[in-house]
Amino acid sequence: MVCESWNTKFDTYLDGEVPQEEMRSFHAHLHNCPSCASDALSRVQLKRAIQVAGKRFSPSTSFRQRVQNTIAPKRRRSSRLTWAFAAAAVAILVVATLSSGYLGNRSGRDQVFSEIADLHVATLASSSPVDVISTDRHTVKPWFQGRIPFAFNLPELQNTDFSLMGGRMTYLEQAPGAHLIYDVRKHHISVFVFQERSLPAKLSDSSLKPGKLSFNMETWNQGGLRYFVIGDASAADINRLVNLLKGAA
Amino acid sequence: MFYYVDVSGANRQLDSFEELAMPLFDPLYNFAHWLTQNREEAEDLVQETFAKALKGFSSFQLGTNFRAWMYRILRNTFLTSRTGLKATMTVPLEGEEEERLEPAERDTPETILFARSSHETLQKAIDELPVHFREILLLCEVEEMSYQEISETLSVPIGTVMSRLSRARQSLRNRLRPDFQAAGTRAIAKRTDVKGTDHGL
């Protein structure tokens, strides 16, 4: 009977798509049930075999080049036009730098903060805000392996008011990053982690309220990674979570 | 077929598209070839996908999944192609959305024999799957997409992803059973005999 209760979830379990608690129970069951363990092994073998057999076709170099040529921006212009554009660009750059360089940078920075706020709100409004649902940092962190091009550490939350709800992949200006959601006294806080060099605007470490929204946000750079912490929790709570993250990084 | 793409305009955006899209070129081509089962059609499909994606890149919403977006364009393009229409016409109309997951069939030692079956046998079995089973299996196992990503790519609810995937796997396992393969071999042999007789006449 115990085996039957797992029967419908065998593949879902092997795909890593069942909640963490069920995952542990399933894992424990496999340790004690040779029949299910054998079944799981054959399914894993089939998964691996499909993965290898499925990578079957490769495009030719000439076809790749042809497509790349159609999507690559045209970078060559006639030399006369190039000089004209270059002169105009230099003139514009000088004027822009002298008159509104500061404003331009602030505008880029504000845009990033607005997008962070949008990502936070849109994710919480979603019916499935996280792709990996777990309160265990040792489950959430490994989930990002192979999904984002960098690694980061998460803090131990024992004896704190914070709890981890899970995580998902996210994009900011086409840069991939990690989005983690924490809970503190029924307030949800988003933590975003990106590679600093992949972000479009130069940001300084700061605490602020983005736009006219009633969120508290903190951002800082640590080890080449840019962290954003945003939520409607109090500034003190946000700051406590920031310190925990800084301690873990 | 060749698609001209107007690249005048914002170069920064085009750079971004190229940077984002080209790493997906090989896996998209592989997926296209599995769908179309033909090299030339796969090339046309990939080329059209890139042209459409570039054209619609300004409408791509930041914060959403670019990979799922590209695969969705490719799949939708395939479904409206002649090969795609033909392939989907053979798909049985089943109420899979409401279907519960059936208990998995126990694999006996005989069915585990697939591990010993050749690479080509497995590729042939995948090839023979109906296109809606083939595509979901490849997205899950080869592209290692999460159920959420597959749901976005195929524009179906996660429940449908789970039930369709389960049935795709079952269908593949059935095709890899020794008795299924033996039956297939006998059928081929029989057809060859008949052909041989006809030829003799």
mmCIF file with all atom_site columns, C-alpha atoms in Angstrom, chain A residues 21-187:
data_model
loop_
_atom_site.group_PDB
_atom_site.id
_atom_site.type_symbol
_atom_site.label_atom_id
_atom_site.label_alt_id
_atom_site.label_comp_id
_atom_site.label_asym_id
_atom_site.label_entity_id
_atom_site.label_seq_id
_atom_site.pdbx_PDB_ins_code
_atom_site.Cartn_x
_atom_site.Cartn_y
_atom_site.Cartn_z
_atom_site.occupancy
_atom_site.B_iso_or_equiv
_atom_site.pdbx_formal_charge
_atom_site.auth_seq_id
_atom_site.auth_comp_id
_atom_site.auth_asym_id
_atom_site.auth_atom_id
_atom_site.pdbx_PDB_model_num
ATOM 1   C CA . GLU A 1 21  ? 9.126  17.347 2.484   1.00 0.00 ? 21  GLU A CA 1
ATOM 2   C CA . GLU A 1 22  ? 7.675  14.752 0.127   1.00 0.00 ? 22  GLU A CA 1
ATOM 3   C CA . MET A 1 23  ? 11.089 14.450 -1.480  1.00 0.00 ? 23  MET A CA 1
ATOM 4   C CA . ARG A 1 24  ? 12.593 13.448 1.856   1.00 0.00 ? 24  ARG A CA 1
ATOM 5   C CA . SER A 1 25  ? 9.833  10.917 2.570   1.00 0.00 ? 25  SER A CA 1
ATOM 6   C CA . PHE A 1 26  ? 10.197 9.432  -0.895  1.00 0.00 ? 26  PHE A CA 1
ATOM 7   C CA . HIS A 1 27  ? 13.938 9.234  -0.470  1.00 0.00 ? 27  HIS A CA 1
ATOM 8   C CA . ALA A 1 28  ? 13.526 7.458  2.870   1.00 0.00 ? 28  ALA A CA 1
ATOM 9   C CA . HIS A 1 29  ? 11.049 5.032  1.305   1.00 0.00 ? 29  HIS A CA 1
ATOM 10  C CA . LEU A 1 30  ? 13.481 4.161  -1.485  1.00 0.00 ? 30  LEU A CA 1
ATOM 11  C CA . HIS A 1 31  ? 16.109 3.289  1.094   1.00 0.00 ? 31  HIS A CA 1
ATOM 12  C CA . ASN A 1 32  ? 13.807 0.728  2.639   1.00 0.00 ? 32  ASN A CA 1
ATOM 13  C CA . CYS A 1 33  ? 12.028 -0.683 -0.412  1.00 0.00 ? 33  CYS A CA 1
ATOM 14  C CA . PRO A 1 34  ? 14.191 -2.663 -2.864  1.00 0.00 ? 34  PRO A CA 1
ATOM 15  C CA . SER A 1 35  ? 11.324 -2.952 -5.335  1.00 0.00 ? 35  SER A CA 1
ATOM 16  C CA . CYS A 1 36  ? 10.781 0.819  -5.592  1.00 0.00 ? 36  CYS A CA 1
ATOM 17  C CA . ALA A 1 37  ? 14.548 1.432  -5.558  1.00 0.00 ? 37  ALA A CA 1
ATOM 18  C CA . SER A 1 38  ? 14.943 -0.899 -8.528  1.00 0.00 ? 38  SER A CA 1
ATOM 19  C CA . ASP A 1 39  ? 12.076 0.817  -10.330 1.00 0.00 ? 39  ASP A CA 1
ATOM 20  C CA . ALA A 1 40  ? 13.580 4.244  -9.628  1.00 0.00 ? 40  ALA A CA 1
ATOM 21  C CA . LEU A 1 41  ? 16.946 3.070  -10.918 1.00 0.00 ? 41  LEU A CA 1
ATOM 22  C CA . SER A 1 42  ? 15.480 1.884  -14.215 1.00 0.00 ? 42  SER A CA 1
ATOM 23  C CA . ARG A 1 43  ? 13.664 5.194  -14.630 1.00 0.00 ? 43  ARG A CA 1
ATOM 24  C CA . VAL A 1 44  ? 16.829 7.166  -13.949 1.00 0.00 ? 44  VAL A CA 1
ATOM 25  C CA . GLN A 1 45  ? 18.638 5.013  -16.514 1.00 0.00 ? 45  GLN A CA 1
ATOM 26  C CA . LEU A 1 46  ? 15.935 5.744  -19.049 1.00 0.00 ? 46  LEU A CA 1
ATOM 27  C CA . LYS A 1 47  ? 16.110 9.481  -18.295 1.00 0.00 ? 47  LYS A CA 1
ATOM 28  C CA . ARG A 1 48  ? 19.867 9.484  -18.835 1.00 0.00 ? 48  ARG A CA 1
ATOM 29  C CA . ALA A 1 49  ? 19.597 7.401  -21.980 1.00 0.00 ? 49  ALA A CA 1
ATOM 30  C CA . ILE A 1 50  ? 16.996 9.813  -23.427 1.00 0.00 ? 50  ILE A CA 1
ATOM 31  C CA . GLN A 1 51  ? 19.196 12.764 -22.545 1.00 0.00 ? 51  GLN A CA 1
ATOM 32  C CA . VAL A 1 52  ? 22.122 11.293 -24.456 1.00 0.00 ? 52  VAL A CA 1
ATOM 33  C CA . ALA A 1 53  ? 20.068 9.975  -27.377 1.00 0.00 ? 53  ALA A CA 1
ATOM 34  C CA . GLY A 1 54  ? 18.119 13.241 -27.583 1.00 0.00 ? 54  GLY A CA 1
ATOM 35  C CA . LYS A 1 55  ? 21.206 15.317 -28.344 1.00 0.00 ? 55  LYS A CA 1
ATOM 36  C CA . ARG A 1 56  ? 21.264 13.946 -31.834 1.00 0.00 ? 56  ARG A CA 1
ATOM 37  C CA . PHE A 1 57  ? 21.317 16.719 -34.407 1.00 0.00 ? 57  PHE A CA 1
ATOM 38  C CA . SER A 1 58  ? 23.819 19.525 -34.913 1.00 0.00 ? 58  SER A CA 1
ATOM 39  C CA . PRO A 1 59  ? 23.508 22.461 -37.290 1.00 0.00 ? 59  PRO A CA 1
ATOM 40  C CA . SER A 1 60  ? 26.143 22.974 -39.951 1.00 0.00 ? 60  SER A CA 1
ATOM 41  C CA . THR A 1 61  ? 28.632 25.796 -39.530 1.00 0.00 ? 61  THR A CA 1
ATOM 42  C CA . SER A 1 62  ? 27.441 27.469 -42.718 1.00 0.00 ? 62  SER A CA 1
ATOM 43  C CA . PHE A 1 63  ? 23.819 27.440 -41.548 1.00 0.00 ? 63  PHE A CA 1
ATOM 44  C CA . ARG A 1 64  ? 24.788 28.911 -38.182 1.00 0.00 ? 64  ARG A CA 1
ATOM 45  C CA . GLN A 1 65  ? 26.750 31.653 -39.934 1.00 0.00 ? 65  GLN A CA 1
ATOM 46  C CA . ARG A 1 66  ? 23.837 32.399 -42.256 1.00 0.00 ? 66  ARG A CA 1
ATOM 47  C CA . VAL A 1 67  ? 21.409 32.878 -39.371 1.00 0.00 ? 67  VAL A CA 1
ATOM 48  C CA . GLN A 1 68  ? 23.900 34.834 -37.317 1.00 0.00 ? 68  GLN A CA 1
ATOM 49  C CA . ASN A 1 69  ? 24.409 37.210 -40.239 1.00 0.00 ? 69  ASN A CA 1
ATOM 50  C CA . THR A 1 70  ? 20.675 37.879 -40.375 1.00 0.00 ? 70  THR A CA 1
ATOM 51  C CA . ILE A 1 71  ? 20.413 38.775 -36.695 1.00 0.00 ? 71  ILE A CA 1
ATOM 52  C CA . ALA A 1 72  ? 23.755 40.523 -36.157 1.00 0.00 ? 72  ALA A CA 1
ATOM 53  C CA . PRO A 1 73  ? 23.564 44.302 -36.140 1.00 0.00 ? 73  PRO A CA 1
ATOM 54  C CA . LYS A 1 74  ? 25.124 45.898 -39.203 1.00 0.00 ? 74  LYS A CA 1
ATOM 55  C CA . ARG A 1 75  ? 28.296 47.399 -37.877 1.00 0.00 ? 75  ARG A CA 1
ATOM 56  C CA . ARG A 1 76  ? 29.921 48.513 -41.135 1.00 0.00 ? 76  ARG A CA 1
ATOM 57  C CA . ARG A 1 77  ? 29.051 51.836 -42.658 1.00 0.00 ? 77  ARG A CA 1
ATOM 58  C CA . SER A 1 78  ? 30.774 53.885 -45.315 1.00 0.00 ? 78  SER A CA 1
ATOM 59  C CA . SER A 1 79  ? 33.815 55.697 -43.962 1.00 0.00 ? 79  SER A CA 1
ATOM 60  C CA . ARG A 1 80  ? 32.323 59.120 -44.668 1.00 0.00 ? 80  ARG A CA 1
ATOM 61  C CA . LEU A 1 81  ? 29.172 58.276 -42.755 1.00 0.00 ? 81  LEU A CA 1
ATOM 62  C CA . THR A 1 82  ? 31.203 56.716 -39.987 1.00 0.00 ? 82  THR A CA 1
ATOM 63  C CA . TRP A 1 83  ? 33.187 59.921 -39.522 1.00 0.00 ? 83  TRP A CA 1
ATOM 64  C CA . ALA A 1 84  ? 30.031 61.992 -39.540 1.00 0.00 ? 84  ALA A CA 1
ATOM 65  C CA . PHE A 1 85  ? 28.398 59.767 -36.971 1.00 0.00 ? 85  PHE A CA 1
ATOM 66  C CA . ALA A 1 86  ? 31.541 59.713 -34.853 1.00 0.00 ? 86  ALA A CA 1
ATOM 67  C CA . ALA A 1 87  ? 31.825 63.514 -34.862 1.00 0.00 ? 87  ALA A CA 1
ATOM 68  C CA . ALA A 1 88  ? 28.167 63.884 -33.965 1.00 0.00 ? 88  ALA A CA 1
ATOM 69  C CA . ALA A 1 89  ? 28.469 61.283 -31.256 1.00 0.00 ? 89  ALA A CA 1
ATOM 70  C CA . VAL A 1 90  ? 31.501 62.998 -29.699 1.00 0.00 ? 90  VAL A CA 1
ATOM 71  C CA . ALA A 1 91  ? 29.704 66.337 -29.720 1.00 0.00 ? 91  ALA A CA 1
ATOM 72  C CA . ILE A 1 92  ? 26.624 64.855 -28.123 1.00 0.00 ? 92  ILE A CA 1
ATOM 73  C CA . LEU A 1 93  ? 28.721 63.000 -25.592 1.00 0.00 ? 93  LEU A CA 1
ATOM 74  C CA . VAL A 1 94  ? 30.595 66.127 -24.514 1.00 0.00 ? 94  VAL A CA 1
ATOM 75  C CA . VAL A 1 95  ? 27.403 68.123 -24.112 1.00 0.00 ? 95  VAL A CA 1
ATOM 76  C CA . ALA A 1 96  ? 25.682 65.256 -22.340 1.00 0.00 ? 96  ALA A CA 1
ATOM 77  C CA . THR A 1 97  ? 28.592 64.686 -19.982 1.00 0.00 ? 97  THR A CA 1
ATOM 78  C CA . LEU A 1 98  ? 28.869 68.350 -19.085 1.00 0.00 ? 98  LEU A CA 1
ATOM 79  C CA . SER A 1 99  ? 25.212 69.065 -18.667 1.00 0.00 ? 99  SER A CA 1
ATOM 80  C CA . SER A 1 100 ? 23.415 65.949 -17.611 1.00 0.00 ? 100 SER A CA 1
ATOM 81  C CA . GLY A 1 101 ? 25.827 63.142 -16.885 1.00 0.00 ? 101 GLY A CA 1
ATOM 82  C CA . TYR A 1 102 ? 24.704 62.879 -13.344 1.00 0.00 ? 102 TYR A CA 1
ATOM 83  C CA . LEU A 1 103 ? 21.020 62.901 -14.297 1.00 0.00 ? 103 LEU A CA 1
ATOM 84  C CA . GLY A 1 104 ? 21.627 60.206 -16.930 1.00 0.00 ? 104 GLY A CA 1
ATOM 85  C CA . ASN A 1 105 ? 23.244 57.891 -14.440 1.00 0.00 ? 105 ASN A CA 1
ATOM 86  C CA . ARG A 1 106 ? 20.497 58.502 -11.936 1.00 0.00 ? 106 ARG A CA 1
ATOM 87  C CA . SER A 1 107 ? 17.893 57.763 -14.587 1.00 0.00 ? 107 SER A CA 1
ATOM 88  C CA . GLY A 1 108 ? 19.557 54.391 -15.366 1.00 0.00 ? 108 GLY A CA 1
ATOM 89  C CA . ARG A 1 109 ? 19.748 53.617 -11.664 1.00 0.00 ? 109 ARG A CA 1
ATOM 90  C CA . ASP A 1 110 ? 16.094 54.551 -11.092 1.00 0.00 ? 110 ASP A CA 1
ATOM 91  C CA . GLN A 1 111 ? 15.083 52.316 -13.976 1.00 0.00 ? 111 GLN A CA 1
ATOM 92  C CA . VAL A 1 112 ? 16.870 49.374 -12.371 1.00 0.00 ? 112 VAL A CA 1
ATOM 93  C CA . PHE A 1 113 ? 15.174 50.052 -9.028  1.00 0.00 ? 113 PHE A CA 1
ATOM 94  C CA . SER A 1 114 ? 11.781 50.325 -10.711 1.00 0.00 ? 114 SER A CA 1
ATOM 95  C CA . GLU A 1 115 ? 12.320 47.003 -12.460 1.00 0.00 ? 115 GLU A CA 1
ATOM 96  C CA . ILE A 1 116 ? 13.338 45.372 -9.177  1.00 0.00 ? 116 ILE A CA 1
ATOM 97  C CA . ALA A 1 117 ? 10.131 46.672 -7.588  1.00 0.00 ? 117 ALA A CA 1
ATOM 98  C CA . ASP A 1 118 ? 8.122  45.398 -10.578 1.00 0.00 ? 118 ASP A CA 1
ATOM 99  C CA . LEU A 1 119 ? 9.729  41.953 -10.367 1.00 0.00 ? 119 LEU A CA 1
ATOM 100 C CA . HIS A 1 120 ? 8.968  41.790 -6.636  1.00 0.00 ? 120 HIS A CA 1
ATOM 101 C CA . VAL A 1 121 ? 5.302  42.754 -7.092  1.00 0.00 ? 121 VAL A CA 1
ATOM 102 C CA . ALA A 1 122 ? 4.737  40.597 -10.184 1.00 0.00 ? 122 ALA A CA 1
ATOM 103 C CA . THR A 1 123 ? 6.261  37.545 -8.525  1.00 0.00 ? 123 THR A CA 1
ATOM 104 C CA . LEU A 1 124 ? 4.199  37.835 -5.359  1.00 0.00 ? 124 LEU A CA 1
ATOM 105 C CA . ALA A 1 125 ? 1.052  38.271 -7.476  1.00 0.00 ? 125 ALA A CA 1
ATOM 106 C CA . SER A 1 126 ? 1.844  35.072 -9.378  1.00 0.00 ? 126 SER A CA 1
ATOM 107 C CA . SER A 1 127 ? 0.039  31.848 -8.511  1.00 0.00 ? 127 SER A CA 1
ATOM 108 C CA . SER A 1 128 ? 3.406  30.080 -8.356  1.00 0.00 ? 128 SER A CA 1
ATOM 109 C CA . PRO A 1 129 ? 5.878  32.663 -7.073  1.00 0.00 ? 129 PRO A CA 1
ATOM 110 C CA . VAL A 1 130 ? 8.736  30.214 -6.596  1.00 0.00 ? 130 VAL A CA 1
ATOM 111 C CA . ASP A 1 131 ? 10.042 27.370 -8.752  1.00 0.00 ? 131 ASP A CA 1
ATOM 112 C CA . VAL A 1 132 ? 11.910 25.678 -5.933  1.00 0.00 ? 132 VAL A CA 1
ATOM 113 C CA . ILE A 1 133 ? 9.756  25.528 -2.829  1.00 0.00 ? 133 ILE A CA 1
ATOM 114 C CA . SER A 1 134 ? 11.819 24.922 0.260   1.00 0.00 ? 134 SER A CA 1
ATOM 115 C CA . THR A 1 135 ? 12.757 26.418 3.590   1.00 0.00 ? 135 THR A CA 1
ATOM 116 C CA . ASP A 1 136 ? 16.096 24.649 3.426   1.00 0.00 ? 136 ASP A CA 1
ATOM 117 C CA . ARG A 1 137 ? 18.943 26.768 2.062   1.00 0.00 ? 137 ARG A CA 1
ATOM 118 C CA . HIS A 1 138 ? 20.819 23.563 1.202   1.00 0.00 ? 138 HIS A CA 1
ATOM 119 C CA . THR A 1 139 ? 18.006 22.723 -1.191  1.00 0.00 ? 139 THR A CA 1
ATOM 120 C CA . VAL A 1 140 ? 17.397 26.170 -2.635  1.00 0.00 ? 140 VAL A CA 1
ATOM 121 C CA . LYS A 1 141 ? 21.026 27.082 -3.303  1.00 0.00 ? 141 LYS A CA 1
ATOM 122 C CA . PRO A 1 142 ? 21.901 23.907 -5.284  1.00 0.00 ? 142 PRO A CA 1
ATOM 123 C CA . TRP A 1 143 ? 18.741 24.356 -7.353  1.00 0.00 ? 143 TRP A CA 1
ATOM 124 C CA . PHE A 1 144 ? 20.370 27.361 -9.038  1.00 0.00 ? 144 PHE A CA 1
ATOM 125 C CA . GLN A 1 145 ? 23.399 25.333 -10.169 1.00 0.00 ? 145 GLN A CA 1
ATOM 126 C CA . GLY A 1 146 ? 23.507 25.324 -13.945 1.00 0.00 ? 146 GLY A CA 1
ATOM 127 C CA . ARG A 1 147 ? 20.662 27.829 -14.138 1.00 0.00 ? 147 ARG A CA 1
ATOM 128 C CA . ILE A 1 148 ? 22.627 30.984 -13.398 1.00 0.00 ? 148 ILE A CA 1
ATOM 129 C CA . PRO A 1 149 ? 26.280 31.689 -14.239 1.00 0.00 ? 149 PRO A CA 1
ATOM 130 C CA . PHE A 1 150 ? 27.446 32.338 -10.638 1.00 0.00 ? 150 PHE A CA 1
ATOM 131 C CA . ALA A 1 151 ? 27.138 30.966 -7.098  1.00 0.00 ? 151 ALA A CA 1
ATOM 132 C CA . PHE A 1 152 ? 26.168 32.666 -3.843  1.00 0.00 ? 152 PHE A CA 1
ATOM 133 C CA . ASN A 1 153 ? 25.673 31.755 -0.190  1.00 0.00 ? 153 ASN A CA 1
ATOM 134 C CA . LEU A 1 154 ? 22.513 31.920 1.888   1.00 0.00 ? 154 LEU A CA 1
ATOM 135 C CA . PRO A 1 155 ? 22.409 32.610 5.637   1.00 0.00 ? 155 PRO A CA 1
ATOM 136 C CA . GLU A 1 156 ? 21.413 30.231 8.410   1.00 0.00 ? 156 GLU A CA 1
ATOM 137 C CA . LEU A 1 157 ? 18.065 31.482 9.735   1.00 0.00 ? 157 LEU A CA 1
ATOM 138 C CA . GLN A 1 158 ? 17.743 29.460 12.902  1.00 0.00 ? 158 GLN A CA 1
ATOM 139 C CA . ASN A 1 159 ? 16.794 31.642 15.925  1.00 0.00 ? 159 ASN A CA 1
ATOM 140 C CA . THR A 1 160 ? 15.718 34.502 13.647  1.00 0.00 ? 160 THR A CA 1
ATOM 141 C CA . ASP A 1 161 ? 12.251 35.723 12.634  1.00 0.00 ? 161 ASP A CA 1
ATOM 142 C CA . PHE A 1 162 ? 13.008 35.042 8.987   1.00 0.00 ? 162 PHE A CA 1
ATOM 143 C CA . SER A 1 163 ? 12.105 31.976 7.004   1.00 0.00 ? 163 SER A CA 1
ATOM 144 C CA . LEU A 1 164 ? 13.042 31.064 3.448   1.00 0.00 ? 164 LEU A CA 1
ATOM 145 C CA . MET A 1 165 ? 10.101 30.299 1.158   1.00 0.00 ? 165 MET A CA 1
ATOM 146 C CA . GLY A 1 166 ? 12.001 29.310 -1.980  1.00 0.00 ? 166 GLY A CA 1
ATOM 147 C CA . GLY A 1 167 ? 13.488 30.746 -5.121  1.00 0.00 ? 167 GLY A CA 1
ATOM 148 C CA . ARG A 1 168 ? 13.221 31.175 -8.841  1.00 0.00 ? 168 ARG A CA 1
ATOM 149 C CA . MET A 1 169 ? 15.305 32.360 -11.771 1.00 0.00 ? 169 MET A CA 1
ATOM 150 C CA . THR A 1 170 ? 14.809 35.911 -12.878 1.00 0.00 ? 170 THR A CA 1
ATOM 151 C CA . TYR A 1 171 ? 16.100 38.356 -15.459 1.00 0.00 ? 171 TYR A CA 1
ATOM 152 C CA . LEU A 1 172 ? 16.985 42.021 -15.134 1.00 0.00 ? 172 LEU A CA 1
ATOM 153 C CA . GLU A 1 173 ? 17.764 43.752 -18.418 1.00 0.00 ? 173 GLU A CA 1
ATOM 154 C CA . GLN A 1 174 ? 18.403 40.268 -19.892 1.00 0.00 ? 174 GLN A CA 1
ATOM 155 C CA . ALA A 1 175 ? 20.892 39.454 -17.108 1.00 0.00 ? 175 ALA A CA 1
ATOM 156 C CA . PRO A 1 176 ? 20.062 36.164 -15.380 1.00 0.00 ? 176 PRO A CA 1
ATOM 157 C CA . GLY A 1 177 ? 19.891 36.169 -11.605 1.00 0.00 ? 177 GLY A CA 1
ATOM 158 C CA . ALA A 1 178 ? 18.483 34.521 -8.507  1.00 0.00 ? 178 ALA A CA 1
ATOM 159 C CA . HIS A 1 179 ? 15.266 35.637 -6.851  1.00 0.00 ? 179 HIS A CA 1
ATOM 160 C CA . LEU A 1 180 ? 14.733 34.383 -3.287  1.00 0.00 ? 180 LEU A CA 1
ATOM 161 C CA . ILE A 1 181 ? 11.676 35.028 -1.182  1.00 0.00 ? 181 ILE A CA 1
ATOM 162 C CA . TYR A 1 182 ? 11.835 35.314 2.586   1.00 0.00 ? 182 TYR A CA 1
ATOM 163 C CA . ASP A 1 183 ? 9.035  35.671 5.078   1.00 0.00 ? 183 ASP A CA 1
ATOM 164 C CA . VAL A 1 184 ? 9.072  37.742 8.244   1.00 0.00 ? 184 VAL A CA 1
ATOM 165 C CA . ARG A 1 185 ? 5.942  38.272 10.329  1.00 0.00 ? 185 ARG A CA 1
ATOM 166 C CA . LYS A 1 186 ? 3.705  37.644 7.305   1.00 0.00 ? 186 LYS A CA 1
ATOM 167 C CA . HIS A 1 187 ? 5.649  40.139 5.165   1.00 0.00 ? 187 HIS A CA 1
#
